[in-house]
Coordinates of C-alpha atoms in Angstrom, one line a residue:
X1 CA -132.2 100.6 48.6
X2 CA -133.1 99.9 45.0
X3 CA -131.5 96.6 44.9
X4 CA -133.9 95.6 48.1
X5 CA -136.7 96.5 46.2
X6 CA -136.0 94.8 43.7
X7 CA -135.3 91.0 45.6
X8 CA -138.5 92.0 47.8
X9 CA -140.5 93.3 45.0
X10 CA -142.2 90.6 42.1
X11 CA -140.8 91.0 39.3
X12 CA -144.0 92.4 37.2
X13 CA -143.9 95.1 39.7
X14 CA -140.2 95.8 39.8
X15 CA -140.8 98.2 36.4
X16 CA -144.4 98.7 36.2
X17 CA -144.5 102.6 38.1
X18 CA -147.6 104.3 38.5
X19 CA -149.6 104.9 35.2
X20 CA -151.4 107.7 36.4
X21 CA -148.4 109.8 37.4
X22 CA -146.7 108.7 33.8
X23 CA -149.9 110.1 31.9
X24 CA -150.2 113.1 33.8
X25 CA -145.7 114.2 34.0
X26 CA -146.2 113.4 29.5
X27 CA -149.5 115.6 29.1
X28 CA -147.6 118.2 31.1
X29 CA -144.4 117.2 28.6
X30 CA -146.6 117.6 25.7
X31 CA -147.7 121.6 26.5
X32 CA -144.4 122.7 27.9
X33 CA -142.9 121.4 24.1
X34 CA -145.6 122.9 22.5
X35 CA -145.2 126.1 24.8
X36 CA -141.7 125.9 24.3
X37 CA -141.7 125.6 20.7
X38 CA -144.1 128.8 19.9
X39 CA -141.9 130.9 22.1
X40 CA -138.7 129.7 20.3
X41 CA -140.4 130.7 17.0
X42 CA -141.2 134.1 18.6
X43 CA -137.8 134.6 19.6
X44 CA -136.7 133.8 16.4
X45 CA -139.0 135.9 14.3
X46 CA -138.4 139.2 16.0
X47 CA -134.4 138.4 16.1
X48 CA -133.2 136.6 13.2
X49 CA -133.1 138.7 9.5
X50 CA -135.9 137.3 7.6
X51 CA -134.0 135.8 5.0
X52 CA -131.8 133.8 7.4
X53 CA -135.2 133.0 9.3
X54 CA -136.5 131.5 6.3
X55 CA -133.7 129.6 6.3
X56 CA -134.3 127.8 9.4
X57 CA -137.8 127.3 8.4
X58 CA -136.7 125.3 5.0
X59 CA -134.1 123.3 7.7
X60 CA -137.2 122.6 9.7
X61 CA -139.4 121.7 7.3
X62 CA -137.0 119.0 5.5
X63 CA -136.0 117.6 8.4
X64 CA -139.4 117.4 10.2
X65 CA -139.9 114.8 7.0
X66 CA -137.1 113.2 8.2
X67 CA -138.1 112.5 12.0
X68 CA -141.3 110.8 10.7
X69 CA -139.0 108.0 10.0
X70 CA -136.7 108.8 13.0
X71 CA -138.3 109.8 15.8
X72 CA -141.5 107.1 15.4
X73 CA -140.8 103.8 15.7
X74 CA -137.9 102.8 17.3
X75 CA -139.0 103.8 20.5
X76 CA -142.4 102.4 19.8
X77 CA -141.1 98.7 18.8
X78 CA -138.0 98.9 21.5
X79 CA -140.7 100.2 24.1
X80 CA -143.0 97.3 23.6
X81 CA -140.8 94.7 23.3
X82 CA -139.2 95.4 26.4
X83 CA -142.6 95.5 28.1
X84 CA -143.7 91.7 26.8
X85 CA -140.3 90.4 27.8
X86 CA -140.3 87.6 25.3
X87 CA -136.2 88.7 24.2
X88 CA -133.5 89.9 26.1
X89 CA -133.5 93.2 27.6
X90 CA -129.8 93.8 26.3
X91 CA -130.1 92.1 22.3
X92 CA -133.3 94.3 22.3
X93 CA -131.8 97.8 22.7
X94 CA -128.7 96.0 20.8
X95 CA -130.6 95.1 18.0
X96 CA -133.1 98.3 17.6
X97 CA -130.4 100.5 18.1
X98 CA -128.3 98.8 15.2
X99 CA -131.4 99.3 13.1
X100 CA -131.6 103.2 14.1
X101 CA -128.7 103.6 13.3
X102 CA -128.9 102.3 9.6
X103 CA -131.8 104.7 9.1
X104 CA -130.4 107.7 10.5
X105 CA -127.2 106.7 8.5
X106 CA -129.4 106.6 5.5
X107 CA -130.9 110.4 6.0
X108 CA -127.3 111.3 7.6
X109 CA -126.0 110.9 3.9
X110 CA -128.9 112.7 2.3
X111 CA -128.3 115.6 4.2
X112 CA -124.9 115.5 4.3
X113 CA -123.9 114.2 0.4
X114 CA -126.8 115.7 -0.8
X115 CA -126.2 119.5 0.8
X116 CA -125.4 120.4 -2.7
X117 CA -128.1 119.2 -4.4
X118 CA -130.6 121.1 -1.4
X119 CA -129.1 124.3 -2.5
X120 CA -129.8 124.0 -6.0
X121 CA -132.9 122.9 -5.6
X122 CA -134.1 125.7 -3.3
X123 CA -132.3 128.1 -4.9
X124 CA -129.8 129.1 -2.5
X125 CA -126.0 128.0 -3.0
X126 CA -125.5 129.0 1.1
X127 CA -127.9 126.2 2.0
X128 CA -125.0 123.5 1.2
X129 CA -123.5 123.8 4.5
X130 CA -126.6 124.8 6.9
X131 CA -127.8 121.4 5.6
X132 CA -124.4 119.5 6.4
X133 CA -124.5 120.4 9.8
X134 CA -128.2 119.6 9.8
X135 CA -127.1 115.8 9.0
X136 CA -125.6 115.5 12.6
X137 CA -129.4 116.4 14.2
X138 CA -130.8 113.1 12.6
X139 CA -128.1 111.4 14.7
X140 CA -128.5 112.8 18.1
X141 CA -132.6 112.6 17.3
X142 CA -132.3 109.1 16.5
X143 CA -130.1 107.8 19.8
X144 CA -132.9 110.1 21.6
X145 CA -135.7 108.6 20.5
X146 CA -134.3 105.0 21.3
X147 CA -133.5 106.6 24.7
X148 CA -136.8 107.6 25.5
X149 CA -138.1 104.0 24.4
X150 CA -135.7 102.3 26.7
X151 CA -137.5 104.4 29.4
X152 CA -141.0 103.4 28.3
X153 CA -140.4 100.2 27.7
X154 CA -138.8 99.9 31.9
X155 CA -142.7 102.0 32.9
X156 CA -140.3 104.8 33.9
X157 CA -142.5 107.4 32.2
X158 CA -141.4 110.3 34.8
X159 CA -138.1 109.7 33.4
X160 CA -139.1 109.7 29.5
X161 CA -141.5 112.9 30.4
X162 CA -138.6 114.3 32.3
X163 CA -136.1 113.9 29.2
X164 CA -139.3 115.6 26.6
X165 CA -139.7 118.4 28.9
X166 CA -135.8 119.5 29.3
X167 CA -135.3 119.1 26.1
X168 CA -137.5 122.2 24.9
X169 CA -136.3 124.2 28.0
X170 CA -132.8 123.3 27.4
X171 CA -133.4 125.0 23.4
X172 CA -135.0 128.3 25.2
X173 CA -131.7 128.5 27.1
X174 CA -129.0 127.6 24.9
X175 CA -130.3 128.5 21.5
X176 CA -130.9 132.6 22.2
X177 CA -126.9 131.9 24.1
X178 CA -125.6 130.5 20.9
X179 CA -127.0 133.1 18.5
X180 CA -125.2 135.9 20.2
X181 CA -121.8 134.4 19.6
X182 CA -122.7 133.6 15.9
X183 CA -124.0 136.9 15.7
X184 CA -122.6 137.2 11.7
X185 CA -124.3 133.9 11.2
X186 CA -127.1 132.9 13.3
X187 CA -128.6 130.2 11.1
X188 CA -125.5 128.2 12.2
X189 CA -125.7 129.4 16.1
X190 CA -129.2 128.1 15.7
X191 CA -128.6 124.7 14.3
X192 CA -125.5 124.1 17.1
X193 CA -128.2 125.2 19.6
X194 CA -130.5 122.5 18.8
X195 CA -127.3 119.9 18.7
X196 CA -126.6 120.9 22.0
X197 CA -130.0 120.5 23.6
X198 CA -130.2 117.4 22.5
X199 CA -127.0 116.2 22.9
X200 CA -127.8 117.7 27.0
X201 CA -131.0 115.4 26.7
X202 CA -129.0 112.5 25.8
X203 CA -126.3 112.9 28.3
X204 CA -129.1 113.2 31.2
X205 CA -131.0 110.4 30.0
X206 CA -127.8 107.7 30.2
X207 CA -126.6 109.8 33.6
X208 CA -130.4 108.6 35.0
X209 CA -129.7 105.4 33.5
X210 CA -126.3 104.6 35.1
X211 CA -127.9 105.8 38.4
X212 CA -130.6 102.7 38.8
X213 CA -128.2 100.2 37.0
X214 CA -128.5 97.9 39.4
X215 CA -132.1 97.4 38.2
X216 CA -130.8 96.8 34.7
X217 CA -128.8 94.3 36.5
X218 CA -131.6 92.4 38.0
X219 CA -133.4 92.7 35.0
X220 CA -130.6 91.0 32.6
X221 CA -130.2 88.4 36.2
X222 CA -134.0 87.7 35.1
X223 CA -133.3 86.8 31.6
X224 CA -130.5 84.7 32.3
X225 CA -132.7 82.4 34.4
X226 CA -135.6 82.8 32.2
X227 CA -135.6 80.0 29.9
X228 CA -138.0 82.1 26.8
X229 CA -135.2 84.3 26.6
X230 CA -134.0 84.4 23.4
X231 CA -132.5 86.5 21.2
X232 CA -134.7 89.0 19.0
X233 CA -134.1 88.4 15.0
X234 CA -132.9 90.9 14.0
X235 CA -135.2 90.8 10.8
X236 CA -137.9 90.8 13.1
X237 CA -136.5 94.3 14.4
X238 CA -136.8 95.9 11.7
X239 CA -140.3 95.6 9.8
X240 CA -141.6 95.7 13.8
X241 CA -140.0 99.3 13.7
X242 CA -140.5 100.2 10.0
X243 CA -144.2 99.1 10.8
X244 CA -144.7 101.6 13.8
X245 CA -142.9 104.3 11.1
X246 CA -145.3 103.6 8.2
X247 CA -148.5 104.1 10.8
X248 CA -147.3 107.6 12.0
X249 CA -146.1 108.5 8.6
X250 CA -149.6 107.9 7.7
X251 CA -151.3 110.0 11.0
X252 CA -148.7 112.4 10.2
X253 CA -150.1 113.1 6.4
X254 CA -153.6 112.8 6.9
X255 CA -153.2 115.4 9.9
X256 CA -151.1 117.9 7.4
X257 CA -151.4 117.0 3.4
X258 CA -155.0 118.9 3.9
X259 CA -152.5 122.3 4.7
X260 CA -151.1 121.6 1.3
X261 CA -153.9 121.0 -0.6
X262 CA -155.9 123.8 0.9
X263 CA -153.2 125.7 -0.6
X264 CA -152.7 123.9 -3.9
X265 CA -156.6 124.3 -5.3
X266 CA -158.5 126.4 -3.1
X267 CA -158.8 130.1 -3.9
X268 CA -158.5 133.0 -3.5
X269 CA -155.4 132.4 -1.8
X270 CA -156.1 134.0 1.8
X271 CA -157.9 130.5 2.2
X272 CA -155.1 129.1 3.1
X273 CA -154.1 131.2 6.1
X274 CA -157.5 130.8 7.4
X275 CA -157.4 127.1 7.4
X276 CA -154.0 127.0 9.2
X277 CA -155.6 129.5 11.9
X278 CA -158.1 127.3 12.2
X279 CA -156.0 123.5 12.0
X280 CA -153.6 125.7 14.7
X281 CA -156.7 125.4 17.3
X282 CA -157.8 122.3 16.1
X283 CA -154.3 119.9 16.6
X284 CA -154.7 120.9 20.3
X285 CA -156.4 117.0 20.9
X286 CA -154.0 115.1 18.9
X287 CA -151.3 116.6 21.1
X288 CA -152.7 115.8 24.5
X289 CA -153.3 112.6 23.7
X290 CA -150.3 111.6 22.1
X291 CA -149.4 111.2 26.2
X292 CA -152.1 108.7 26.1
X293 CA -150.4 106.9 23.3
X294 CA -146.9 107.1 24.7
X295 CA -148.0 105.4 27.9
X296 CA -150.7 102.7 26.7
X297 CA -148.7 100.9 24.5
X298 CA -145.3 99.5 27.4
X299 CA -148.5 99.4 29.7
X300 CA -150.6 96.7 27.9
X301 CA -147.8 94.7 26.5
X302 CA -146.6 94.3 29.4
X303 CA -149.4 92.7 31.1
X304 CA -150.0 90.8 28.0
X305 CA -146.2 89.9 28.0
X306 CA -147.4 88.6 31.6
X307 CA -150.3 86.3 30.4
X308 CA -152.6 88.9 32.6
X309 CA -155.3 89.6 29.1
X310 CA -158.1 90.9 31.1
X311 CA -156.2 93.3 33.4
X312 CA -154.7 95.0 29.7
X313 CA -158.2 95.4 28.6
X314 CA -159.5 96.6 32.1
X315 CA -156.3 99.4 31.8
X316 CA -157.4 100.1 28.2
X317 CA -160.4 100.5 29.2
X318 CA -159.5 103.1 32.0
X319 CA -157.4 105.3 30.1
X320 CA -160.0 105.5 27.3
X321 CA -162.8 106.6 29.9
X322 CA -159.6 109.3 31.0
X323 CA -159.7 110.6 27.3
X324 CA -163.0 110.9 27.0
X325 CA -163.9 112.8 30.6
X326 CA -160.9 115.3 29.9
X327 CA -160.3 115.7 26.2
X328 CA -163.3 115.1 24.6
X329 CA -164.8 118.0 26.4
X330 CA -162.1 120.3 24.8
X331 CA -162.9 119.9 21.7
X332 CA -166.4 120.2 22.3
X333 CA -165.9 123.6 23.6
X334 CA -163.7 124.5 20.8
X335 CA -166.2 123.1 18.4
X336 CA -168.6 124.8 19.7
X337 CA -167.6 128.5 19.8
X338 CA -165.0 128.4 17.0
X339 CA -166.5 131.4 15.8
X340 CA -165.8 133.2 18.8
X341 CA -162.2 131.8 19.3
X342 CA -160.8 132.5 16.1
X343 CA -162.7 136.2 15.9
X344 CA -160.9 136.6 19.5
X345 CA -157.7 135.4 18.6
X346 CA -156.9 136.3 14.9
X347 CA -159.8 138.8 14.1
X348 CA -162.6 138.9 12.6
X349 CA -162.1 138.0 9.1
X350 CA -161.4 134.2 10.7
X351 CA -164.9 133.9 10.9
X352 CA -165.1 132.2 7.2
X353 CA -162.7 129.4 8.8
X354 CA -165.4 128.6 11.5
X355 CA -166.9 125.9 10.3
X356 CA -163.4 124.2 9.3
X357 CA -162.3 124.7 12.9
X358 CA -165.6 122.9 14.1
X359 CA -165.0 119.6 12.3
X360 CA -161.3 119.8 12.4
X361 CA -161.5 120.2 16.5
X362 CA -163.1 116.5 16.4
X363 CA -160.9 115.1 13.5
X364 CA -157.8 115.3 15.6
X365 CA -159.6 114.0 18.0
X366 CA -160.4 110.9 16.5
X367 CA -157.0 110.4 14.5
X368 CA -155.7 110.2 18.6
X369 CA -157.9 107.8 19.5
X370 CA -157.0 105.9 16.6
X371 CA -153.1 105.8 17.3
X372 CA -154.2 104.8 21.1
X373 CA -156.3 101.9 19.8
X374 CA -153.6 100.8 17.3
X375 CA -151.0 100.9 20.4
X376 CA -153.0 98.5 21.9
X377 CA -153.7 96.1 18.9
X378 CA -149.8 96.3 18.6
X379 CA -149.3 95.4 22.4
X380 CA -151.7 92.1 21.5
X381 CA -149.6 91.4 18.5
X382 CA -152.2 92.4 16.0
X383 CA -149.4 95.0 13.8
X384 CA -151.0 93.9 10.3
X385 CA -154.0 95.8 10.7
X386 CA -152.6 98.9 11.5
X387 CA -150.0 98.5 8.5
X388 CA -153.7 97.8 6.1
X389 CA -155.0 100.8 7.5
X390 CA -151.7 103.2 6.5
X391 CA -152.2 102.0 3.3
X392 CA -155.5 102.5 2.7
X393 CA -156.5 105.8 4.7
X394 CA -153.3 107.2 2.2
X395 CA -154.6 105.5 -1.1
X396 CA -158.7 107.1 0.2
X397 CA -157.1 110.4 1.7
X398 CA -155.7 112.1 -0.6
X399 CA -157.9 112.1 -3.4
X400 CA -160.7 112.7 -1.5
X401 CA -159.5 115.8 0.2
X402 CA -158.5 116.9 -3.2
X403 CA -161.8 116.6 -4.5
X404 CA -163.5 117.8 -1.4
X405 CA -161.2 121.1 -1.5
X406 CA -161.9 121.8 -5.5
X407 CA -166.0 121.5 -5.0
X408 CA -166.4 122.9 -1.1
X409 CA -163.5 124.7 0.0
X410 CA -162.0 124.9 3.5
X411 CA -165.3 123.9 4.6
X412 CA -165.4 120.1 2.6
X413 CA -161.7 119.3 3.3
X414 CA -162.7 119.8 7.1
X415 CA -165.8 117.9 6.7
X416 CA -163.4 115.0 4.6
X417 CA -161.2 115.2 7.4
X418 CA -163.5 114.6 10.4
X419 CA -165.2 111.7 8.5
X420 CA -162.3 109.8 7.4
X421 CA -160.6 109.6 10.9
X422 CA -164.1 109.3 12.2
X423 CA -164.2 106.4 10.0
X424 CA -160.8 104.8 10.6
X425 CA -161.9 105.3 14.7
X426 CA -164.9 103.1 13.9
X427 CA -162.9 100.7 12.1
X428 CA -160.2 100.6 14.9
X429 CA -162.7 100.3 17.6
X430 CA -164.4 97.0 15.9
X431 CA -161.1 95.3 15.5
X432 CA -160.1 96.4 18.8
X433 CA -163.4 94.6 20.4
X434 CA -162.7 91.6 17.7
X435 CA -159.1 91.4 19.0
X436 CA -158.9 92.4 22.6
X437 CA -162.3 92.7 23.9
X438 CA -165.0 95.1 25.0
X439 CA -162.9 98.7 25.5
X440 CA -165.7 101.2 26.1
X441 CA -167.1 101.4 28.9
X442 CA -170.8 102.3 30.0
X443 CA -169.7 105.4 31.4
X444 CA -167.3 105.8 28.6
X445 CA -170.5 106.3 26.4
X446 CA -171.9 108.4 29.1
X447 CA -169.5 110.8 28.5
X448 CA -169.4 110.9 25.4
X449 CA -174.0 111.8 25.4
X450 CA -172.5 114.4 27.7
X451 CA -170.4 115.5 25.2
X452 CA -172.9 115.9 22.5
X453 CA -175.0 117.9 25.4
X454 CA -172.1 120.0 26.1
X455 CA -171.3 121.3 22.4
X456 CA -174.8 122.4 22.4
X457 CA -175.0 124.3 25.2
X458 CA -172.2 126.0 24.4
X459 CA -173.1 126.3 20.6
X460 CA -176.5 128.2 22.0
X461 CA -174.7 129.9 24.8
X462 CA -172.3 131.4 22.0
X463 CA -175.0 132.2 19.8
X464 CA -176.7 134.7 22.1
X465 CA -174.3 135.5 24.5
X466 CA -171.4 135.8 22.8
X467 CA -170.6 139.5 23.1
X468 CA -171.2 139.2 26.6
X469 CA -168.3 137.5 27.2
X470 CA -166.4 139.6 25.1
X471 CA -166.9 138.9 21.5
X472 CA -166.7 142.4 19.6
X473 CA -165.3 144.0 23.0
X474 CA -163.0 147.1 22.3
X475 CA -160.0 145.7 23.4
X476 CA -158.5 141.9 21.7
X477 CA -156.0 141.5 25.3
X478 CA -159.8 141.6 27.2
X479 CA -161.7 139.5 24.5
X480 CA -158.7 136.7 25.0
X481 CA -159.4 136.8 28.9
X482 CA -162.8 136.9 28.8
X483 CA -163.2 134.2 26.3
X484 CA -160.4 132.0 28.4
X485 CA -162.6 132.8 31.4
X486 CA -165.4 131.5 30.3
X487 CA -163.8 128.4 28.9
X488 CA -162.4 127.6 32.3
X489 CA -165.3 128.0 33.8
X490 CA -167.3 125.5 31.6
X491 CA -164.9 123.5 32.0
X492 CA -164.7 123.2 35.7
X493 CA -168.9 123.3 35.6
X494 CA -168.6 119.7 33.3
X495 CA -166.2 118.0 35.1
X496 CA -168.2 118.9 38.6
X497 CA -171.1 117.7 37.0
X498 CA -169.7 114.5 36.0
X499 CA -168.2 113.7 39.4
X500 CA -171.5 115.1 41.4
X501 CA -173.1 112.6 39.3
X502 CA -170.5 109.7 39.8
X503 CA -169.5 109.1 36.3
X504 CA -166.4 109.1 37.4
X505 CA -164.7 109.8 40.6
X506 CA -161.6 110.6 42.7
X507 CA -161.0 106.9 44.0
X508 CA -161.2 105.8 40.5
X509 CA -158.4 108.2 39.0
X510 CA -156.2 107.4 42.0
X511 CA -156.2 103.8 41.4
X512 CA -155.8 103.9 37.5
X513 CA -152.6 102.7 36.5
X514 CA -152.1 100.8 40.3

């Protein structure tokens, strides 16, 4: 049945799926791993010793440096050049996998030669092996990640959000399993837990793959016949992928160094937890729209791959007006009544953090739109601007977060933060409309004046009738509902408004991605 689809089917069809149904299976990817991951944590806190808990926290912390340059960009660069279709299907993932390989190699060494040196370091002689075993996680991450990209790269986006969500499940049922049977040490049951989800990941992933291998088939058929398939230099590989590395390293640092700082200069001390409370709330864009990210970038080069310009900036375009009409209006409402949310969810004494949580709610906001619109400037072959604004947004960044932090506190680094990926948006967005063409729509800007109309209704609602819905209520379990209560509903209230008044409307999110 596949393979009669595929003769019967044109071929810029055969892998293009349904962009709606990608976007909406990798936003529901993106909560369950974030779900999944605070629960893990939960499990582990109330389990594990605290020593050998802090353990595992030192693990994840180095190797979350590593991922930067594992898990981001290889799947980016193999993704989109499968889209376009300029190389062969087979020297692509060939080629990008060879290069993976060389850079998980590279951090495979670190970890593994270097477990020594980690222990002295950090102070801990016991860490030599913990990190040896940790070298063997950079290799199973780094054939995922080039796994998920194949996947992006053929539009199956149920598959790749089907591979992110059993991953997290897979480390809520394994890892609490392997504990228990290294009861005497569970740093090491923990570390063979994550192995083994992964590895699980990996094995479904090539099972899913070897089941529609007669569309691989066709597809290598089609570059045999194609004359402009060539072969992909293998040079060319590389500073495509170390190019999509250096952007998120970037989005990575600006979205976390502020942490650091926070607690390098600001005092007292206590600042610091108060600005994590508040950056904890305020991430909550960046990780939704990381689906939009994920999905945009095959999307468009793939109808630029086809010669079809105007359609990739009418799909642009689309998903943009998405982000606006269903994420925007989160952080609005989070902006808004950060006051309330942290008091609710923390205490009280999170009040001093309110401001921070207002701009940092928008920040995120805009650093995700900035990754979406640099997806698309890669899928038009425009990489060197996004490699310019890396470099730049680090060299501005830091220093003035630093200096923000010494003379305003929490409150300045917030402010720094919302205006510098405010600014690089703005920049983004011009080079976008240089490049590609007009990406915002009329209703996209009609959103976002409802937007603007939203955070102050809310900020005034808030304001006066904040204890009515439960701020300062006896109970925290009752504030929590009656706060999430009256998010949903305002909420639900926006979006009917929007649709009674035809900004945007059912036909038009059933066709997106058609």
């Amino acid at each position: 049945m596949v393979a009669y689809r595929i003769r019967d089917t044109p071929p810029s069809l055969v892998f293009g799926g349904h962009m709606r149904r990608g976007l909406l299976l990798n936003l529901i990817s993106n909560i369950v791993f974030f779900v999944s991951g605070y629960a893990l944590h939960f499990f582990l806190g109330n389990t594990m010793p605290p020593a050998a808990y802090g353990v595992v926290g030192t693990i994840i912390t180095v190797l979350d440096f590593e991922y930067m340059f594992v898990s981001n960009g290889a799947r980016q660069s193999v993704a989109s050049e499968i889209s376009r279709r300029r190389y062969a299907f087979r020297d692509v993932v060939g080629k990008t996998l060879a290069f993976q390989m060389i850079v998980v190699a590279f951090f495979f060494c670190v970890n593994f030669l270097g477990a020594p040196l980690f222990g002295i370091v950090l102070n801990d002689a016991l860490l030599d092996r913990y990190f040896r075993i940790a070298a063997f996680l950079v290799v199973v991450n780094g054939l995922q990640t080039v796994l998920l990209g194949v996947n992006d790269g053929l539009q199956r986006f149920g598959t790749s959000a089907l591979l992110s969500t059993f991953y997290p499940i897979s480390k809520l049922g394994v890892i609490p399993l392997i504990i228990f049977v290294f009861r005497s040490d569970p740093v090491i049951g923990v570390e063979i837990g994550f192995l083994l989800a992964v590895v699980l990941t990996i094995l479904l992933g090539c099972a899913l793959l070897f089941a529609r291998r007669g569309e691989l088939r066709e597809l290598q058929a089609l570059d045999g016949d194609r004359r402009a398939s060539e072969r992909i230099p293998f040079r060319y590989v590389a500073t495509h992928t170390l190019s999509f590395s250096f952007f998120f390293i970037m989005v990575s640092l600006v979205l976390s160094v502020d942490t650091l700082i926070v607690k390098a200069v600001v005092e007292p001390a206590s600042m610091a937890g108060y600005y994590t409370g508040a950056m904890n709330f305020g991430k909550i864009a960046y990780y939704l729209l990381q689906a939009f990210s994920t999905i945009i970038l095959p999307v468009v080069a793939k109808l630029v791959g086809e010669g079809r310009r105007d359609e990739a900036v009418s799909r642009t375009a689309d998903l943009l007006l998405v982000a606006f009409v269903f994420i925007l209006p989160i952080c609005a409402v989070v902006s808004a009544s950060s006051s309330d949310l942290l008091a609710a969810f923390y205490g009280p004494s999170f009040d001093v953090a309110a401001p921070a949580l207002s701009c940092l709610a928008f920040s995120n906001f805009f650093m995700g739109i900035t990754v979406i619109l640099n997806m698309v400037l890669n899928s038009f072959g425009s990489s060197r601007f996004s490699d310019v604004l890396s470099i730049v947004s680090l060299v501005v960044v830091i220093p003035v977060f630093i200096i923000a932090a010494r003379m305003f506190g929490i409150t300045g680094i917030a402010v720094a933060s919302v205006t510098c990926t405010g600014l690089a948006m703005l920049v983004t967005f011009l080079r976008v409309r240089q490049k590609v063409g007009h990406v915002m729509l009329r209703r996209t800007w009609i959103v976002f004046g409802a937007n603007v109309a939203l955070w102050l209704v809310v900020r005034l609602g808030f304001t006066y009738f904040g204890g009515a819905l439960g701020t300062g209520a006896a109970g925290k379990g009752f504030e929590l509902l009656a706060l999430a209560a009256a998010y949903a509903f305002i909420y639900v209230a926006y979006l009917v408004v929007l649709f009674a008044a035809k900004v945007i409307t059912v036909n038009q999110l059933r066709a997106l991605g058609r």
